mmCIF file of C-alpha atoms in Angstrom:
data_model
loop_
_atom_site.group_PDB
_atom_site.id
_atom_site.type_symbol
_atom_site.label_atom_id
_atom_site.label_comp_id
_atom_site.label_asym_id
_atom_site.label_seq_id
_atom_site.Cartn_x
_atom_site.Cartn_y
_atom_site.Cartn_z
ATOM 1 C CA MET W 102 -9.635 17.270 16.162
ATOM 2 C CA ALA W 103 -6.404 17.103 14.166
ATOM 3 C CA GLN W 104 -4.951 14.436 16.422
ATOM 4 C CA GLY W 105 -8.034 12.274 16.100
ATOM 5 C CA LEU W 106 -8.008 12.590 12.347
ATOM 6 C CA PHE W 107 -4.342 11.629 12.278
ATOM 7 C CA GLN W 108 -5.054 8.492 14.301
ATOM 8 C CA ASP W 109 -8.014 7.546 12.092
ATOM 9 C CA GLN W 110 -5.825 7.568 9.001
ATOM 10 C CA MET W 111 -3.133 5.350 10.508
ATOM 11 C CA THR W 112 -3.346 1.766 9.230
ATOM 12 C CA GLU W 113 -1.281 -0.991 10.787
ATOM 13 C CA LEU W 114 -0.900 -4.433 9.308
ATOM 14 C CA PRO W 115 0.964 -6.596 11.808
ATOM 15 C CA LEU W 116 2.849 -9.503 10.243
ATOM 16 C CA GLN W 117 5.738 -11.735 11.069
ATOM 17 C CA GLY W 118 9.070 -10.424 9.854
ATOM 18 C CA HIS W 119 12.324 -9.129 11.224
ATOM 19 C CA THR W 120 13.085 -10.153 14.787
ATOM 20 C CA GLU W 121 15.643 -7.433 15.487
ATOM 21 C CA GLY W 122 16.173 -3.803 14.533
ATOM 22 C CA VAL W 123 15.827 -2.933 10.852
ATOM 23 C CA THR W 124 18.866 -1.105 9.500
ATOM 24 C CA SER W 125 18.161 -0.323 5.854
ATOM 25 C CA VAL W 126 15.262 -0.026 3.403
ATOM 26 C CA ALA W 127 14.812 0.779 -0.274
ATOM 27 C CA PHE W 128 12.077 0.751 -2.910
ATOM 28 C CA SER W 129 12.393 -1.282 -6.087
ATOM 29 C CA PRO W 130 12.737 0.819 -9.272
ATOM 30 C CA ASP W 131 9.069 0.268 -10.149
ATOM 31 C CA GLY W 132 7.886 1.025 -6.615
ATOM 32 C CA THR W 133 6.069 -2.281 -6.148
ATOM 33 C CA ARG W 134 8.503 -3.822 -3.674
ATOM 34 C CA ILE W 135 10.521 -2.822 -0.638
ATOM 35 C CA VAL W 136 13.720 -4.489 0.507
ATOM 36 C CA SER W 137 14.892 -4.373 4.111
ATOM 37 C CA GLY W 138 17.928 -5.561 6.027
ATOM 38 C CA SER W 139 18.161 -6.274 9.724
ATOM 39 C CA TYR W 140 20.363 -7.109 12.665
ATOM 40 C CA ASP W 141 18.626 -10.514 12.521
ATOM 41 C CA LYS W 142 21.047 -11.348 9.632
ATOM 42 C CA THR W 143 18.303 -11.508 6.999
ATOM 43 C CA VAL W 144 17.106 -9.539 4.001
ATOM 44 C CA ARG W 145 13.372 -9.395 3.316
ATOM 45 C CA VAL W 146 11.365 -8.334 0.281
ATOM 46 C CA TRP W 147 7.885 -6.873 0.813
ATOM 47 C CA ASP W 148 4.885 -6.088 -1.357
ATOM 48 C CA ALA W 149 4.853 -2.292 -1.094
ATOM 49 C CA ASP W 150 1.080 -2.024 -1.508
ATOM 50 C CA ARG W 151 -0.190 -4.917 0.596
ATOM 51 C CA GLY W 152 2.511 -4.911 3.262
ATOM 52 C CA VAL W 153 3.180 -8.636 3.147
ATOM 53 C CA TRP W 154 6.567 -10.162 2.658
ATOM 54 C CA ILE W 155 7.315 -11.942 -0.602
ATOM 55 C CA GLY W 156 8.870 -15.382 -0.347
ATOM 56 C CA SER W 157 11.193 -16.451 2.431
ATOM 57 C CA PRO W 158 13.850 -14.292 4.091
ATOM 58 C CA LEU W 159 17.093 -14.068 2.152
ATOM 59 C CA GLN W 160 19.570 -15.880 4.362
ATOM 60 C CA GLY W 161 23.326 -16.183 4.024
ATOM 61 C CA HIS W 162 24.953 -13.434 6.025
ATOM 62 C CA THR W 163 26.441 -14.669 9.288
ATOM 63 C CA GLU W 164 26.097 -11.317 11.072
ATOM 64 C CA GLY W 165 23.658 -8.425 10.968
ATOM 65 C CA VAL W 166 22.770 -6.829 7.638
ATOM 66 C CA THR W 167 23.676 -3.139 7.503
ATOM 67 C CA SER W 168 22.645 -1.966 4.042
ATOM 68 C CA VAL W 169 20.466 -3.057 1.112
ATOM 69 C CA ALA W 170 19.653 -1.765 -2.371
ATOM 70 C CA PHE W 171 17.931 -2.886 -5.567
ATOM 71 C CA SER W 172 19.702 -2.931 -8.914
ATOM 72 C CA PRO W 173 18.385 -0.375 -11.440
ATOM 73 C CA ASP W 174 16.409 -3.058 -13.285
ATOM 74 C CA GLY W 175 15.015 -4.553 -10.075
ATOM 75 C CA THR W 176 16.309 -8.053 -10.751
ATOM 76 C CA ARG W 177 19.041 -8.053 -8.103
ATOM 77 C CA ILE W 178 19.540 -6.945 -4.525
ATOM 78 C CA VAL W 179 22.862 -6.069 -2.936
ATOM 79 C CA SER W 180 23.481 -6.273 0.800
ATOM 80 C CA GLY W 181 26.328 -5.455 3.155
ATOM 81 C CA SER W 182 26.910 -6.971 6.558
ATOM 82 C CA TYR W 183 28.836 -7.021 9.793
ATOM 83 C CA ASP W 184 30.307 -10.298 8.486
ATOM 84 C CA ASN W 185 32.615 -8.127 6.284
ATOM 85 C CA THR W 186 31.017 -9.290 3.029
ATOM 86 C CA VAL W 187 28.826 -7.992 0.235
ATOM 87 C CA ARG W 188 26.232 -10.334 -1.241
ATOM 88 C CA VAL W 189 24.210 -10.121 -4.446
ATOM 89 C CA TRP W 190 20.813 -11.806 -4.577
ATOM 90 C CA ASP W 191 18.338 -12.790 -7.256
ATOM 91 C CA ALA W 192 15.425 -10.536 -6.284
ATOM 92 C CA ASP W 193 12.784 -12.914 -7.644
ATOM 93 C CA ARG W 194 14.148 -16.253 -6.461
ATOM 94 C CA GLY W 195 15.651 -15.013 -3.201
ATOM 95 C CA VAL W 196 18.947 -16.838 -3.635
ATOM 96 C CA THR W 197 22.502 -15.562 -3.700
ATOM 97 C CA ILE W 198 24.194 -15.060 -7.032
ATOM 98 C CA ASP W 199 27.657 -16.614 -6.866
ATOM 99 C CA SER W 200 29.912 -16.242 -3.827
ATOM 100 C CA PRO W 201 30.052 -13.311 -1.405
ATOM 101 C CA LEU W 202 32.183 -10.354 -2.460
ATOM 102 C CA GLN W 203 35.170 -10.427 -0.138
ATOM 103 C CA GLY W 204 37.909 -7.868 0.312
ATOM 104 C CA HIS W 205 36.944 -5.592 3.163
ATOM 105 C CA THR W 206 38.749 -6.397 6.399
ATOM 106 C CA ASP W 207 36.021 -5.072 8.681
ATOM 107 C CA TRP W 208 32.265 -4.462 8.716
ATOM 108 C CA VAL W 209 30.591 -3.422 5.472
ATOM 109 C CA ILE W 210 28.361 -0.493 6.420
ATOM 110 C CA SER W 211 26.927 0.730 3.104
ATOM 111 C CA VAL W 212 26.342 -0.595 -0.424
ATOM 112 C CA ALA W 213 24.854 0.728 -3.662
ATOM 113 C CA PHE W 214 24.551 -0.181 -7.342
ATOM 114 C CA SER W 215 25.794 2.058 -10.135
ATOM 115 C CA PRO W 216 23.040 3.549 -12.345
ATOM 116 C CA ASP W 217 23.733 1.027 -15.108
ATOM 117 C CA GLY W 218 23.912 -1.912 -12.690
ATOM 118 C CA THR W 219 27.389 -3.003 -13.743
ATOM 119 C CA ARG W 220 29.169 -1.923 -10.559
ATOM 120 C CA ILE W 221 28.654 -1.968 -6.818
ATOM 121 C CA VAL W 222 30.202 0.433 -4.341
ATOM 122 C CA SER W 223 30.735 -0.412 -0.683
ATOM 123 C CA GLY W 224 31.933 1.469 2.383
ATOM 124 C CA SER W 225 33.462 -0.216 5.387
ATOM 125 C CA ASP W 226 34.644 0.042 8.954
ATOM 126 C CA ASP W 227 38.125 -0.575 7.519
ATOM 127 C CA ASN W 228 38.028 3.122 6.423
ATOM 128 C CA THR W 229 37.934 2.280 2.698
ATOM 129 C CA VAL W 230 35.553 2.429 -0.234
ATOM 130 C CA ARG W 231 35.604 -0.362 -2.805
ATOM 131 C CA VAL W 232 34.114 -0.584 -6.288
ATOM 132 C CA TRP W 233 33.155 -4.032 -7.551
ATOM 133 C CA ASP W 234 32.268 -5.620 -10.873
ATOM 134 C CA ALA W 235 28.645 -6.561 -10.193
ATOM 135 C CA ASP W 236 28.664 -9.498 -12.601
ATOM 136 C CA ARG W 237 32.026 -11.074 -11.812
ATOM 137 C CA GLY W 238 32.098 -10.251 -8.106
ATOM 138 C CA VAL W 239 35.648 -8.927 -8.129
ATOM 139 C CA TRP W 240 36.817 -5.495 -7.054
ATOM 140 C CA ILE W 241 37.855 -2.950 -9.637
ATOM 141 C CA GLY W 242 41.174 -1.266 -8.976
ATOM 142 C CA SER W 243 42.510 -0.528 -5.520
ATOM 143 C CA PRO W 244 40.467 0.513 -2.488
ATOM 144 C CA LEU W 245 39.586 4.209 -2.372
ATOM 145 C CA GLN W 246 41.592 5.477 0.571
ATOM 146 C CA GLY W 247 41.448 8.826 2.303
ATOM 147 C CA HIS W 248 38.980 8.539 5.150
ATOM 148 C CA THR W 249 40.569 8.156 8.571
ATOM 149 C CA SER W 250 37.608 6.435 10.213
ATOM 150 C CA ARG W 251 34.583 4.252 9.439
ATOM 151 C CA VAL W 252 32.918 4.854 6.073
ATOM 152 C CA THR W 253 29.217 4.941 6.853
ATOM 153 C CA SER W 254 27.583 5.746 3.535
ATOM 154 C CA VAL W 255 28.339 5.540 -0.196
ATOM 155 C CA ALA W 256 26.443 6.396 -3.370
ATOM 156 C CA PHE W 257 27.001 6.801 -7.100
ATOM 157 C CA SER W 258 26.152 9.948 -9.028
ATOM 158 C CA SER W 259 23.322 9.591 -11.547
ATOM 159 C CA ASP W 260 25.779 9.327 -14.446
ATOM 160 C CA GLY W 261 27.955 6.803 -12.619
ATOM 161 C CA THR W 262 31.136 8.844 -12.949
ATOM 162 C CA ARG W 263 31.467 9.790 -9.276
ATOM 163 C CA VAL W 264 31.097 8.202 -5.870
ATOM 164 C CA VAL W 265 30.313 10.125 -2.695
ATOM 165 C CA SER W 266 31.194 8.811 0.750
ATOM 166 C CA GLY W 267 30.583 9.927 4.318
ATOM 167 C CA SER W 268 32.586 8.933 7.363
ATOM 168 C CA TYR W 269 33.005 9.063 11.103
ATOM 169 C CA ASP W 270 35.971 11.348 10.377
ATOM 170 C CA ASN W 271 33.312 14.084 9.906
ATOM 171 C CA THR W 272 34.050 14.514 6.193
ATOM 172 C CA VAL W 273 32.272 13.949 2.902
ATOM 173 C CA ARG W 274 34.498 12.909 0.012
ATOM 174 C CA VAL W 275 33.849 12.718 -3.731
ATOM 175 C CA TRP W 276 35.741 10.219 -5.864
ATOM 176 C CA ASP W 277 36.331 9.604 -9.557
ATOM 177 C CA ALA W 278 34.581 6.245 -9.930
ATOM 178 C CA SER W 279 36.778 5.082 -12.815
ATOM 179 C CA ARG W 280 40.204 6.215 -11.618
ATOM 180 C CA GLY W 281 39.590 5.665 -7.909
ATOM 181 C CA VAL W 282 41.037 9.007 -6.886
ATOM 182 C CA GLU W 283 39.564 11.732 -4.740
ATOM 183 C CA ILE W 284 38.209 14.795 -6.526
ATOM 184 C CA ASP W 285 39.385 17.982 -4.823
ATOM 185 C CA ASN W 286 39.297 18.369 -1.050
ATOM 186 C CA PRO W 287 36.929 16.817 1.504
ATOM 187 C CA LEU W 288 33.666 18.636 2.193
ATOM 188 C CA LEU W 289 34.011 20.097 5.671
ATOM 189 C CA GLY W 290 31.319 21.547 7.907
ATOM 190 C CA HIS W 291 29.748 18.842 10.042
ATOM 191 C CA THR W 292 30.947 18.831 13.644
ATOM 192 C CA SER W 293 30.294 15.148 14.313
ATOM 193 C CA TRP W 294 30.106 11.786 12.565
ATOM 194 C CA ILE W 295 28.529 11.697 9.118
ATOM 195 C CA THR W 296 26.057 8.862 8.752
ATOM 196 C CA SER W 297 24.480 9.251 5.318
ATOM 197 C CA VAL W 298 25.182 10.849 1.930
ATOM 198 C CA ALA W 299 23.439 11.000 -1.442
ATOM 199 C CA PHE W 300 23.660 12.806 -4.768
ATOM 200 C CA SER W 301 20.735 14.793 -6.125
ATOM 201 C CA PRO W 302 19.139 13.202 -9.218
ATOM 202 C CA ASP W 303 20.877 15.704 -11.519
ATOM 203 C CA GLY W 304 24.226 15.235 -9.790
ATOM 204 C CA THR W 305 24.700 18.912 -8.951
ATOM 205 C CA ARG W 306 24.166 18.614 -5.194
ATOM 206 C CA ILE W 307 25.058 16.308 -2.333
ATOM 207 C CA VAL W 308 23.075 15.881 0.866
ATOM 208 C CA SER W 309 24.586 14.627 4.109
ATOM 209 C CA GLY W 310 23.283 13.764 7.560
ATOM 210 C CA SER W 311 25.256 13.756 10.789
ATOM 211 C CA TYR W 312 25.273 13.047 14.492
ATOM 212 C CA ASP W 313 25.532 16.820 14.923
ATOM 213 C CA ASN W 314 21.722 16.706 14.413
ATOM 214 C CA THR W 315 21.860 18.538 11.079
ATOM 215 C CA VAL W 316 21.387 17.930 7.377
ATOM 216 C CA ARG W 317 23.646 19.784 4.952
ATOM 217 C CA VAL W 318 23.395 20.392 1.213
ATOM 218 C CA TRP W 319 26.556 20.864 -0.835
ATOM 219 C CA ASP W 320 27.460 21.985 -4.330
ATOM 220 C CA ALA W 321 28.787 18.748 -5.814
ATOM 221 C CA ASN W 322 31.201 20.547 -8.121
ATOM 222 C CA SER W 323 32.681 23.224 -5.876
ATOM 223 C CA GLY W 324 32.338 21.325 -2.602
ATOM 224 C CA MET W 325 30.877 24.391 -0.939
ATOM 225 C CA GLY W 326 27.905 24.261 1.407
ATOM 226 C CA ILE W 327 24.624 25.604 0.044
ATOM 227 C CA GLY W 328 22.725 27.711 2.533
ATOM 228 C CA SER W 329 22.611 27.027 6.249
ATOM 229 C CA PRO W 330 22.440 23.568 7.840
ATOM 230 C CA LEU W 331 18.923 22.103 7.955
ATOM 231 C CA GLN W 332 17.997 22.057 11.620
ATOM 232 C CA GLY W 333 14.983 20.388 13.181
ATOM 233 C CA HIS W 334 16.047 17.022 14.526
ATOM 234 C CA SER W 335 16.812 16.831 18.232
ATOM 235 C CA TYR W 336 19.211 13.915 17.925
ATOM 236 C CA GLY W 337 21.605 12.450 15.375
ATOM 237 C CA VAL W 338 20.487 12.188 11.747
ATOM 238 C CA ARG W 339 20.901 8.618 10.545
ATOM 239 C CA SER W 340 19.687 8.694 6.928
ATOM 240 C CA VAL W 341 19.034 11.198 4.127
ATOM 241 C CA ALA W 342 17.735 11.010 0.555
ATOM 242 C CA PHE W 343 16.598 13.294 -2.262
ATOM 243 C CA SER W 344 13.177 12.987 -3.870
ATOM 244 C CA PRO W 345 13.231 11.803 -7.502
ATOM 245 C CA ASP W 346 12.685 15.351 -8.771
ATOM 246 C CA GLY W 347 15.284 16.813 -6.418
ATOM 247 C CA THR W 348 12.909 19.309 -4.821
ATOM 248 C CA ARG W 349 12.683 17.591 -1.440
ATOM 249 C CA ILE W 350 14.968 15.875 1.031
ATOM 250 C CA VAL W 351 13.892 13.295 3.586
ATOM 251 C CA SER W 352 15.817 12.586 6.770
ATOM 252 C CA GLY W 353 15.458 9.997 9.520
ATOM 253 C CA SER W 354 16.861 10.460 12.993
ATOM 254 C CA TYR W 355 17.551 8.797 16.292
ATOM 255 C CA ASP W 356 14.943 11.202 17.691
ATOM 256 C CA ASN W 357 12.469 8.644 16.210
ATOM 257 C CA THR W 358 11.136 11.037 13.549
ATOM 258 C CA VAL W 359 11.237 11.541 9.802
ATOM 259 C CA ILE W 360 11.364 15.087 8.394
ATOM 260 C CA ILE W 361 10.700 16.242 4.831
ATOM 261 C CA TRP W 362 12.570 19.372 3.747
ATOM 262 C CA ASP W 363 12.273 21.847 0.907
ATOM 263 C CA ALA W 364 15.606 21.231 -0.805
ATOM 264 C CA ASP W 365 15.879 24.764 -2.168
ATOM 265 C CA ARG W 366 14.740 26.776 0.846
ATOM 266 C CA GLY W 367 16.225 24.475 3.479
ATOM 267 C CA VAL W 368 13.133 24.438 5.667
ATOM 268 C CA GLY W 369 11.030 21.595 6.982
ATOM 269 C CA ILE W 370 7.752 20.922 5.209
ATOM 270 C CA ARG W 371 5.030 20.620 7.857
ATOM 271 C CA SER W 372 5.436 18.546 11.000
ATOM 272 C CA PRO W 373 7.812 15.609 11.471
ATOM 273 C CA LEU W 374 6.450 12.151 10.647
ATOM 274 C CA GLN W 375 5.919 10.405 13.959
ATOM 275 C CA GLY W 376 5.150 6.765 14.658
ATOM 276 C CA HIS W 377 8.425 4.952 15.189
ATOM 277 C CA THR W 378 9.167 4.181 18.831
ATOM 278 C CA ALA W 379 12.948 3.988 18.444
ATOM 279 C CA GLY W 380 15.619 5.544 16.272
ATOM 280 C CA VAL W 381 14.948 5.751 12.536
ATOM 281 C CA THR W 382 17.818 4.104 10.683
ATOM 282 C CA SER W 383 16.960 4.468 6.995
ATOM 283 C CA VAL W 384 14.638 6.475 4.736
ATOM 284 C CA ALA W 385 13.921 6.569 1.005
ATOM 285 C CA PHE W 386 11.445 8.039 -1.470
ATOM 286 C CA SER W 387 9.470 5.861 -3.847
ATOM 287 C CA PRO W 388 10.448 6.256 -7.520
ATOM 288 C CA ASP W 389 7.416 8.476 -8.181
ATOM 289 C CA GLY W 390 7.991 10.565 -5.061
ATOM 290 C CA THR W 391 4.543 9.931 -3.594
ATOM 291 C CA ARG W 392 5.648 7.678 -0.744
ATOM 292 C CA ILE W 393 8.432 7.443 1.795
ATOM 293 C CA VAL W 394 9.672 4.252 3.415
ATOM 294 C CA SER W 395 11.410 4.250 6.785
ATOM 295 C CA CYS W 396 12.736 1.647 9.182
ATOM 296 C CA SER W 397 13.818 1.677 12.770
ATOM 297 C CA HIS W 398 15.431 0.004 15.727
ATOM 298 C CA ASP W 399 11.820 -0.628 16.811
ATOM 299 C CA LYS W 400 11.899 -3.553 14.318
ATOM 300 C CA THR W 401 9.325 -1.996 11.982
ATOM 301 C CA VAL W 402 9.154 -0.755 8.430
ATOM 302 C CA ARG W 403 6.690 2.048 7.711
ATOM 303 C CA VAL W 404 5.397 3.496 4.451
ATOM 304 C CA TRP W 405 4.134 7.078 4.462
ATOM 305 C CA ASP W 406 2.066 9.125 2.038
ATOM 306 C CA ALA W 407 4.490 11.912 1.136
ATOM 307 C CA ALA W 408 1.764 14.453 0.369
ATOM 308 C CA LYS W 409 -1.540 13.531 1.960
ATOM 309 C CA GLU W 410 -4.070 16.342 1.765
ATOM 310 C CA VAL W 411 -6.722 16.228 4.473
ATOM 311 C CA ARG W 412 -9.296 18.664 5.833
ATOM 312 C CA ILE W 413 -8.885 19.760 9.438
ATOM 313 C CA ILE W 414 -11.245 21.849 11.543
ATOM 314 C CA ASN W 415 -9.285 24.307 13.648
ATOM 315 C CA ASN W 416 -10.117 25.411 17.178
ATOM 316 C CA GLU W 417 -12.304 28.217 15.822
ATOM 317 C CA GLY W 418 -14.392 25.814 13.779
ATOM 318 C CA LYS W 419 -12.946 26.981 10.468
ATOM 319 C CA SER W 420 -12.170 24.489 7.732
ATOM 320 C CA MET W 421 -8.596 24.500 6.462
ATOM 321 C CA MET W 422 -6.738 22.446 3.881
ATOM 322 C CA HIS W 423 -3.346 21.222 5.000
ATOM 323 C CA MET W 424 -0.715 19.118 3.306
ATOM 324 C CA LEU W 425 0.068 16.625 6.041
ATOM 325 C CA PHE W 426 3.294 14.692 5.664
ATOM 326 C CA SER W 427 2.539 12.474 8.624
ATOM 327 C CA THR W 428 -0.005 9.959 7.415
ATOM 328 C CA VAL W 429 1.062 6.355 7.741
ATOM 329 C CA ILE W 430 -0.381 4.324 4.897
ATOM 330 C CA LEU W 431 1.353 1.122 5.889
ATOM 331 C CA SER W 432 3.126 -0.075 8.997
ATOM 332 C CA ILE W 433 5.067 -3.315 8.960
ATOM 333 C CA PRO W 434 5.963 -4.511 12.456
ATOM 334 C CA SER W 435 8.628 -7.178 12.498
ATOM 335 C CA HIS W 436 6.645 -9.568 14.657
ATOM 336 C CA ILE W 437 3.067 -10.644 15.182
ATOM 337 C CA ILE W 438 1.332 -8.378 17.682
#
């Protein structure tokens, strides 16, 4: 009965879109749009409610797009690419703003705006983190150096004073965003490559995901791990994010699933979200915390109801109310089916 109900609530809206794996997704600040980047070298903007893409693909990168993000006011999009560049786009017109940001000597793997939109941070396969002036397109200060392998993920703290980075050197590092120096020692605990990092909304915690199949939560000030690793994925964790209120964490994995966790208790909330047919590469909460967006190597973007309450009849015929975190409210395949 439960399985049938799950299938009945799954809505798919096939449409033409990305032609290769989707690497990164994010909601706009008002939750009305989704931006995605793909190995097909394009960035796309979607209507988050109707599941149709808005305008033409944003084209300019000469290699696959690895990371995308909206500016805090929703007027710009930043993207990073295997072509070693960072690009800033007009989110409404779909055109690049000025020239690409150049400075990294290898793939750009992760990008993010500062909370005030004046800066961009990027992480690269050249083992460095760079901070850029978002308006002038020039880097600020020297590269942030310390990682000994690929930097896979970067993010600003909510007050913009710190940057967190994760790397294939198995460490998480926290940096002073103004001075470009590392704050204290690296956060150690993961036993394999770190793929994703993020600050909690209040800046007191950091979440990280790793190829060791775990999610970890850290005290952002002391650098100490909080509780035990979050275990539930059967393969490498590719992406992590906090909910806007900081009470939940979402993770996406190469086991093709998305899991929602209680950020305080460190336990999974209900069953994993299933639907992707290949590794999940990126996850994010909507600004109001009611939806989750995910993307995958299966070339699709999916939007999930983060707290869908449905009635299920159990095997004994008794009615039970469950909070199901596995209801797809929108599925965006990257090609016409």
